[in-house]
Tab-separated table of C-alpha atoms in Angstrom:
chain	number	residue	atom	x	y	z
A	1	UNK	CA	0.000	0.000	0.000
A	2	UNK	CA	1.011	3.584	-0.524
A	3	UNK	CA	2.145	5.800	2.339
A	4	UNK	CA	2.540	9.545	2.772
A	5	UNK	CA	6.218	9.033	1.908
A	6	UNK	CA	5.832	6.800	-1.144
A	7	UNK	CA	2.847	8.558	-2.727
A	8	UNK	CA	4.507	10.872	-5.234
A	9	UNK	CA	5.033	11.612	-8.879
A	10	UNK	CA	3.082	12.016	-12.091
A	11	UNK	CA	-0.280	10.233	-11.928
A	12	UNK	CA	-2.584	9.986	-14.924
A	13	UNK	CA	-6.363	10.003	-14.834
A	14	UNK	CA	-8.820	7.794	-16.666
A	15	UNK	CA	-10.994	9.811	-19.024
A	16	UNK	CA	-14.254	8.202	-20.113
A	17	UNK	CA	-14.612	7.490	-23.841
A	18	UNK	CA	-18.269	8.271	-24.584
A	19	UNK	CA	-20.176	6.929	-27.595
A	20	UNK	CA	-22.733	8.915	-29.558
A	21	UNK	CA	-25.518	7.032	-27.785
A	22	UNK	CA	-24.136	8.274	-24.424
A	23	UNK	CA	-22.772	4.871	-23.414
A	24	UNK	CA	-19.214	4.207	-22.225
A	25	UNK	CA	-16.902	2.649	-24.802
A	26	UNK	CA	-15.137	-0.030	-22.754
A	27	UNK	CA	-12.910	-1.070	-25.655
A	28	UNK	CA	-11.421	2.415	-25.920
A	29	UNK	CA	-11.224	2.549	-22.125
A	30	UNK	CA	-9.142	-0.647	-22.066
A	31	UNK	CA	-6.866	0.748	-24.786
A	32	UNK	CA	-6.422	3.930	-22.749
A	33	UNK	CA	-5.388	1.954	-19.652
A	34	UNK	CA	-2.928	-0.068	-21.729
A	35	UNK	CA	-1.364	3.112	-23.101
A	36	UNK	CA	-0.970	4.686	-19.666
A	37	UNK	CA	0.692	1.527	-18.365
A	38	UNK	CA	3.072	1.441	-21.335
A	39	UNK	CA	3.896	5.133	-20.803
A	40	UNK	CA	5.386	4.142	-17.420
A	41	UNK	CA	3.809	6.987	-15.493
A	42	UNK	CA	3.942	6.737	-11.693
A	43	UNK	CA	0.345	5.629	-11.314
A	44	UNK	CA	-3.207	5.713	-12.652
A	45	UNK	CA	-6.355	6.826	-10.876
A	46	UNK	CA	-10.012	6.449	-11.759
A	47	UNK	CA	-13.112	8.505	-11.166
A	48	UNK	CA	-11.672	11.930	-10.667
A	49	UNK	CA	-13.496	14.903	-12.144
A	50	UNK	CA	-12.097	14.146	-15.601
A	51	UNK	CA	-13.393	10.588	-15.176
A	52	UNK	CA	-16.901	12.015	-14.774
A	53	UNK	CA	-17.363	10.474	-11.327
A	54	UNK	CA	-20.596	12.421	-10.943
A	55	UNK	CA	-22.275	10.955	-14.033
A	56	UNK	CA	-22.038	7.155	-13.831
A	57	UNK	CA	-24.373	4.403	-12.759
A	58	UNK	CA	-23.131	2.103	-10.026
A	59	UNK	CA	-22.846	-0.784	-12.482
A	60	UNK	CA	-20.647	1.401	-14.688
A	61	UNK	CA	-18.517	2.379	-11.706
A	62	UNK	CA	-17.889	-1.288	-10.979
A	63	UNK	CA	-17.064	-2.148	-14.607
A	64	UNK	CA	-14.616	0.752	-14.980
A	65	UNK	CA	-12.714	-0.106	-11.833
A	66	UNK	CA	-12.729	-3.840	-12.461
A	67	UNK	CA	-10.933	-3.214	-15.764
A	68	UNK	CA	-8.466	-0.823	-14.162
A	69	UNK	CA	-7.740	-3.273	-11.342
A	70	UNK	CA	-7.214	-6.230	-13.649
A	71	UNK	CA	-4.758	-4.446	-15.923
A	72	UNK	CA	-2.818	-2.648	-13.195
A	73	UNK	CA	-2.578	-5.685	-10.929
A	74	UNK	CA	-1.317	-7.805	-13.826
A	75	UNK	CA	1.439	-5.324	-14.743
A	76	UNK	CA	2.374	-3.971	-11.299
A	77	UNK	CA	1.131	-0.458	-12.085
A	78	UNK	CA	0.113	1.451	-8.915
A	79	UNK	CA	-3.509	2.574	-9.043
A	80	UNK	CA	-6.026	4.454	-6.978
A	81	UNK	CA	-9.784	4.206	-7.196
A	82	UNK	CA	-11.865	7.321	-6.843
A	83	UNK	CA	-14.767	6.257	-4.635
A	84	UNK	CA	-16.138	9.776	-4.614
A	85	UNK	CA	-19.748	10.797	-5.166
A	86	UNK	CA	-21.673	13.942	-4.159
A	87	UNK	CA	-23.735	11.669	-1.889
A	88	UNK	CA	-21.769	10.386	1.142
A	89	UNK	CA	-23.921	7.239	1.251
A	90	UNK	CA	-23.175	6.351	-2.377
A	91	UNK	CA	-19.500	7.177	-1.853
A	92	UNK	CA	-19.378	4.767	1.081
A	93	UNK	CA	-21.097	2.016	-0.920
A	94	UNK	CA	-18.650	2.550	-3.793
A	95	UNK	CA	-15.729	2.189	-1.417
A	96	UNK	CA	-17.159	-0.944	0.196
A	97	UNK	CA	-17.522	-2.673	-3.175
A	98	UNK	CA	-14.199	-1.422	-4.533
A	99	UNK	CA	-12.177	-2.912	-1.673
A	100	UNK	CA	-12.399	-6.165	-3.666
A	101	UNK	CA	-10.225	-4.558	-6.369
A	102	UNK	CA	-7.366	-3.982	-3.888
A	103	UNK	CA	-6.296	-0.480	-4.954
A	104	UNK	CA	-3.188	1.167	-3.529
A	105	UNK	CA	-5.392	3.968	-2.162
A	106	UNK	CA	-8.901	5.359	-2.346
A	107	UNK	CA	-9.524	8.935	-3.437
A	108	UNK	CA	-12.410	10.513	-1.537
A	109	UNK	CA	-14.125	13.870	-1.905
A	110	UNK	CA	-16.150	15.461	0.865
A	111	UNK	CA	-19.975	15.436	0.738
A	112	UNK	CA	-20.798	18.016	-1.889
A	113	UNK	CA	-24.470	18.989	-1.868
A	114	UNK	CA	-24.710	20.228	1.707
A	115	UNK	CA	-21.211	21.292	2.712
A	116	UNK	CA	-19.926	19.468	5.766
A	117	UNK	CA	-18.489	21.163	8.843
A	118	UNK	CA	-15.092	20.071	10.160
A	119	UNK	CA	-16.652	17.699	12.745
A	120	UNK	CA	-18.862	16.243	9.991
A	121	UNK	CA	-15.855	15.892	7.674
A	122	UNK	CA	-13.980	13.989	10.381
A	123	UNK	CA	-16.965	11.716	10.999
A	124	UNK	CA	-17.296	11.064	7.261
A	125	UNK	CA	-13.615	10.301	6.714
A	126	UNK	CA	-13.397	8.105	9.822
A	127	UNK	CA	-16.193	5.878	8.562
A	128	UNK	CA	-14.648	5.725	5.087
A	129	UNK	CA	-11.302	4.771	6.666
A	130	UNK	CA	-12.966	2.091	8.785
A	131	UNK	CA	-14.468	0.392	5.743
A	132	UNK	CA	-11.293	0.856	3.669
A	133	UNK	CA	-9.413	-1.346	6.128
A	134	UNK	CA	-5.687	-1.236	5.415
A	135	UNK	CA	-6.132	0.778	2.212
A	136	UNK	CA	-5.186	4.433	2.784
A	137	UNK	CA	-7.249	7.465	1.817
A	138	UNK	CA	-6.428	10.483	-0.333
A	139	UNK	CA	-8.644	13.546	0.080
A	140	UNK	CA	-9.750	14.974	-3.270
A	141	UNK	CA	-10.212	18.721	-2.657
A	142	UNK	CA	-9.527	20.370	-6.048
A	143	UNK	CA	-10.154	24.017	-6.977
A	144	UNK	CA	-13.757	23.374	-8.050
A	145	UNK	CA	-14.807	21.628	-4.805
A	146	UNK	CA	-17.692	23.346	-3.064
A	147	UNK	CA	-15.735	23.573	0.189
A	148	UNK	CA	-12.056	24.516	-0.316
A	149	UNK	CA	-10.132	23.655	2.833
A	150	UNK	CA	-7.493	25.954	4.296
A	151	UNK	CA	-4.054	24.683	5.363
A	152	UNK	CA	-5.247	24.803	8.976
A	153	UNK	CA	-8.356	22.743	8.202
A	154	UNK	CA	-6.280	20.225	6.266
A	155	UNK	CA	-4.002	19.887	9.269
A	156	UNK	CA	-6.982	19.151	11.526
A	157	UNK	CA	-8.139	16.368	9.199
A	158	UNK	CA	-4.622	14.965	8.889
A	159	UNK	CA	-4.279	14.729	12.656
A	160	UNK	CA	-7.752	13.219	13.086
A	161	UNK	CA	-7.506	10.579	10.335
A	162	UNK	CA	-4.295	8.476	10.516
A	163	UNK	CA	-5.226	6.618	7.309
A	164	UNK	CA	-5.287	9.901	5.359
A	165	UNK	CA	-1.955	9.874	3.506
A	166	UNK	CA	-2.489	12.480	0.798
A	167	UNK	CA	-4.487	15.350	-0.604
A	168	UNK	CA	-5.219	16.852	-3.992
A	169	UNK	CA	-5.498	20.633	-3.661
A	170	UNK	CA	-5.281	23.804	-5.741
A	171	UNK	CA	-1.967	24.963	-4.307
A	172	UNK	CA	-1.474	28.669	-3.794
A	173	UNK	CA	0.917	31.540	-3.360
A	174	UNK	CA	3.970	31.923	-1.126
A	175	UNK	CA	1.823	32.346	1.967
A	176	UNK	CA	-0.077	29.125	1.198
A	177	UNK	CA	3.149	27.155	0.836
A	178	UNK	CA	4.413	28.587	4.110
A	179	UNK	CA	1.166	27.619	5.830
A	180	UNK	CA	1.597	24.048	4.513
A	181	UNK	CA	5.042	23.512	6.076
A	182	UNK	CA	3.457	21.211	8.669
A	183	UNK	CA	2.561	18.707	5.907
A	184	UNK	CA	6.149	17.716	5.054
A	185	UNK	CA	6.354	14.901	7.576
A	186	UNK	CA	2.686	13.915	7.543
A	187	UNK	CA	0.992	14.174	4.177
A	188	UNK	CA	1.608	13.787	0.455
A	189	UNK	CA	0.478	17.015	-1.223
A	190	UNK	CA	-0.575	16.859	-4.879
A	191	UNK	CA	-1.186	20.113	-6.766
A	192	UNK	CA	-2.366	20.913	-10.329
A	193	UNK	CA	-0.002	19.525	-12.937
A	194	UNK	CA	0.781	22.828	-14.602
A	195	UNK	CA	2.160	24.211	-11.311
A	196	UNK	CA	4.084	21.117	-10.263
A	197	UNK	CA	7.612	22.473	-10.738
A	198	UNK	CA	6.760	25.419	-8.498
A	199	UNK	CA	5.418	23.039	-5.834
A	200	UNK	CA	8.600	20.957	-5.986
A	201	UNK	CA	10.738	24.102	-5.768
A	202	UNK	CA	8.789	25.051	-2.637
A	203	UNK	CA	9.496	21.593	-1.167
A	204	UNK	CA	5.797	21.034	-0.404
A	205	UNK	CA	4.341	19.228	-3.420
A	206	UNK	CA	4.902	15.498	-3.825
A	207	UNK	CA	3.337	15.185	-7.261
A	208	UNK	CA	0.260	15.819	-9.390
A	209	UNK	CA	-2.914	14.075	-10.470
A	210	UNK	CA	-1.999	15.711	-13.659
A	211	UNK	CA	-3.808	17.666	-16.342
A	212	UNK	CA	-0.403	17.796	-18.037
A	213	UNK	CA	-0.523	13.994	-18.193
A	214	UNK	CA	-3.873	14.376	-19.972
A	215	UNK	CA	-1.973	16.262	-22.656
A	216	UNK	CA	1.004	13.898	-22.849
A	217	UNK	CA	1.568	11.065	-20.373
A	218	UNK	CA	5.152	10.534	-21.531
A	219	UNK	CA	5.886	14.254	-21.647
A	220	UNK	CA	4.525	14.805	-18.150
A	221	UNK	CA	6.604	11.877	-16.873
A	222	UNK	CA	9.752	13.247	-18.525
A	223	UNK	CA	9.068	16.672	-16.978
A	224	UNK	CA	8.541	15.149	-13.514
A	225	UNK	CA	11.867	13.326	-13.772
A	226	UNK	CA	13.578	16.537	-14.894
A	227	UNK	CA	12.354	18.193	-11.688
A	228	UNK	CA	14.396	15.701	-9.700
A	229	UNK	CA	17.659	16.672	-11.402
A	230	UNK	CA	17.259	20.207	-12.782
A	231	UNK	CA	14.475	22.162	-11.123
A	232	UNK	CA	15.427	25.440	-12.802
A	233	UNK	CA	15.069	23.895	-16.264
A	234	UNK	CA	11.741	22.391	-15.174
A	235	UNK	CA	10.553	25.817	-14.030
A	236	UNK	CA	11.340	27.247	-17.453
A	237	UNK	CA	9.192	24.536	-19.018
A	238	UNK	CA	6.427	25.363	-16.547
A	239	UNK	CA	6.390	28.899	-17.929
A	240	UNK	CA	5.754	27.525	-21.407
A	241	UNK	CA	3.056	25.162	-20.110
A	242	UNK	CA	1.306	28.154	-18.570
A	243	UNK	CA	1.750	30.072	-21.834
A	244	UNK	CA	0.001	27.247	-23.684
A	245	UNK	CA	-2.846	27.196	-21.165
A	246	UNK	CA	-3.252	30.972	-21.428
A	247	UNK	CA	-3.201	31.024	-25.223
A	248	UNK	CA	-5.152	27.860	-26.030
A	249	UNK	CA	-7.207	26.638	-23.059
A	250	UNK	CA	-8.297	29.682	-21.100
A	251	UNK	CA	-10.685	30.891	-23.815
A	252	UNK	CA	-12.630	27.616	-23.570
A	253	UNK	CA	-12.732	27.886	-19.782
A	254	UNK	CA	-14.011	31.452	-20.031
A	255	UNK	CA	-16.642	30.274	-22.508
A	256	UNK	CA	-18.057	28.053	-19.773
A	257	UNK	CA	-16.673	24.625	-20.613
A	258	UNK	CA	-16.132	22.350	-17.616
A	259	UNK	CA	-12.841	20.916	-16.391
A	260	UNK	CA	-13.664	17.473	-17.871
A	261	UNK	CA	-14.223	19.148	-21.250
A	262	UNK	CA	-10.858	20.894	-20.983
A	263	UNK	CA	-9.059	17.695	-19.970
A	264	UNK	CA	-10.533	15.783	-22.897
A	265	UNK	CA	-9.461	18.576	-25.234
A	266	UNK	CA	-5.933	18.237	-23.860
A	267	UNK	CA	-5.912	14.484	-24.482
A	268	UNK	CA	-7.256	14.923	-28.006
A	269	UNK	CA	-4.681	17.622	-28.783
A	270	UNK	CA	-1.932	15.396	-27.406
A	271	UNK	CA	-2.951	12.747	-29.910
A	272	UNK	CA	-2.097	9.782	-27.696
A	273	UNK	CA	-5.526	8.178	-27.483
A	274	UNK	CA	-8.895	7.841	-29.163
A	275	UNK	CA	-10.833	9.060	-26.124
A	276	UNK	CA	-12.447	11.937	-28.030
A	277	UNK	CA	-13.831	15.161	-26.608
A	278	UNK	CA	-17.429	14.037	-26.010
A	279	UNK	CA	-18.873	14.324	-22.489
A	280	UNK	CA	-21.947	12.632	-21.116
A	281	UNK	CA	-25.326	14.317	-21.266
A	282	UNK	CA	-26.184	16.977	-20.221
A	283	UNK	CA	-22.676	18.454	-20.294
A	284	UNK	CA	-21.295	20.245	-23.333
A	285	UNK	CA	-18.015	19.234	-24.900
A	286	UNK	CA	-15.553	21.064	-27.109
A	287	UNK	CA	-15.985	20.304	-30.794
A	288	UNK	CA	-13.488	17.945	-32.412
A	289	UNK	CA	-12.932	20.650	-35.024
A	290	UNK	CA	-11.077	22.697	-32.394
A	291	UNK	CA	-8.504	19.981	-31.753
A	292	UNK	CA	-6.267	20.463	-34.787
A	293	UNK	CA	-5.401	24.094	-34.034
A	294	UNK	CA	-4.764	23.406	-30.325
A	295	UNK	CA	-2.553	20.430	-31.245
A	296	UNK	CA	-0.525	22.529	-33.664
A	297	UNK	CA	-0.032	25.249	-31.065
A	298	UNK	CA	1.013	22.964	-28.210
A	299	UNK	CA	3.536	21.138	-30.344
A	300	UNK	CA	5.155	24.457	-31.206
A	301	UNK	CA	5.248	25.659	-27.577
A	302	UNK	CA	6.170	22.317	-25.941
A	303	UNK	CA	7.979	20.230	-28.575
A	304	UNK	CA	9.771	18.214	-25.845
A	305	UNK	CA	6.461	16.602	-24.859
A	306	UNK	CA	5.856	14.904	-28.222
């Protein structure tokens, strides 16, 4: 099992390939898992936001994670299962069933319709940890969560839940990194992929559940490894990653497209899979016709990734 010390690196997410009839294409999903394994990234996780955790039936949840478990267990690829759901009851049931797949950790988001207080968060996470048994938990608290936790609140949860080994958070400015100094000996901190070199420079981040890996799994892995040997060079690449996001992705975000739509655009522009840009009803996706121009631009800004 993973620990707060061993949980690190460039982790790639499963994105759901959606057919025109709104069903999941499990053949393309299996091909995607195979590619991520062959790319030798540090790990794979399911059912994050880009995996459309909020828009699956329970039977689909089981099928997705059964396939991930089978392929990762066979090849020795570390994997985490996102047992999250806006309903705490459904999240708990997902976790109970998914223990059979023996993941290296469970990703959990906090109840998301009525925001939970700190005592309620502790009660929720304690029960999830009880049913997870020896499998550790990772708190999924990304920038679009309804309740963004402060460094102080994260510390309270870390102290209350021994099985909580990691978090996914938005990161922040210098003051945020200073306020997270306590986490160094206790918690693995994952930040957005496009800020990862900064987080490593600050000696707080341990890795990323990475949107950059959506763009290029191999490129993101190469960049992560560069951070271990030449952080200044990695920071220069980060500037170009942010340039690409500003020039090619931000306009879609400002137009109202969701984070899953943006992540699928990144994967399509990267050209490494046949996932496509389609989201599940009722959410709007970015037209395939936009992919070619974004792909051309990213390959000119970040040629090392391709």
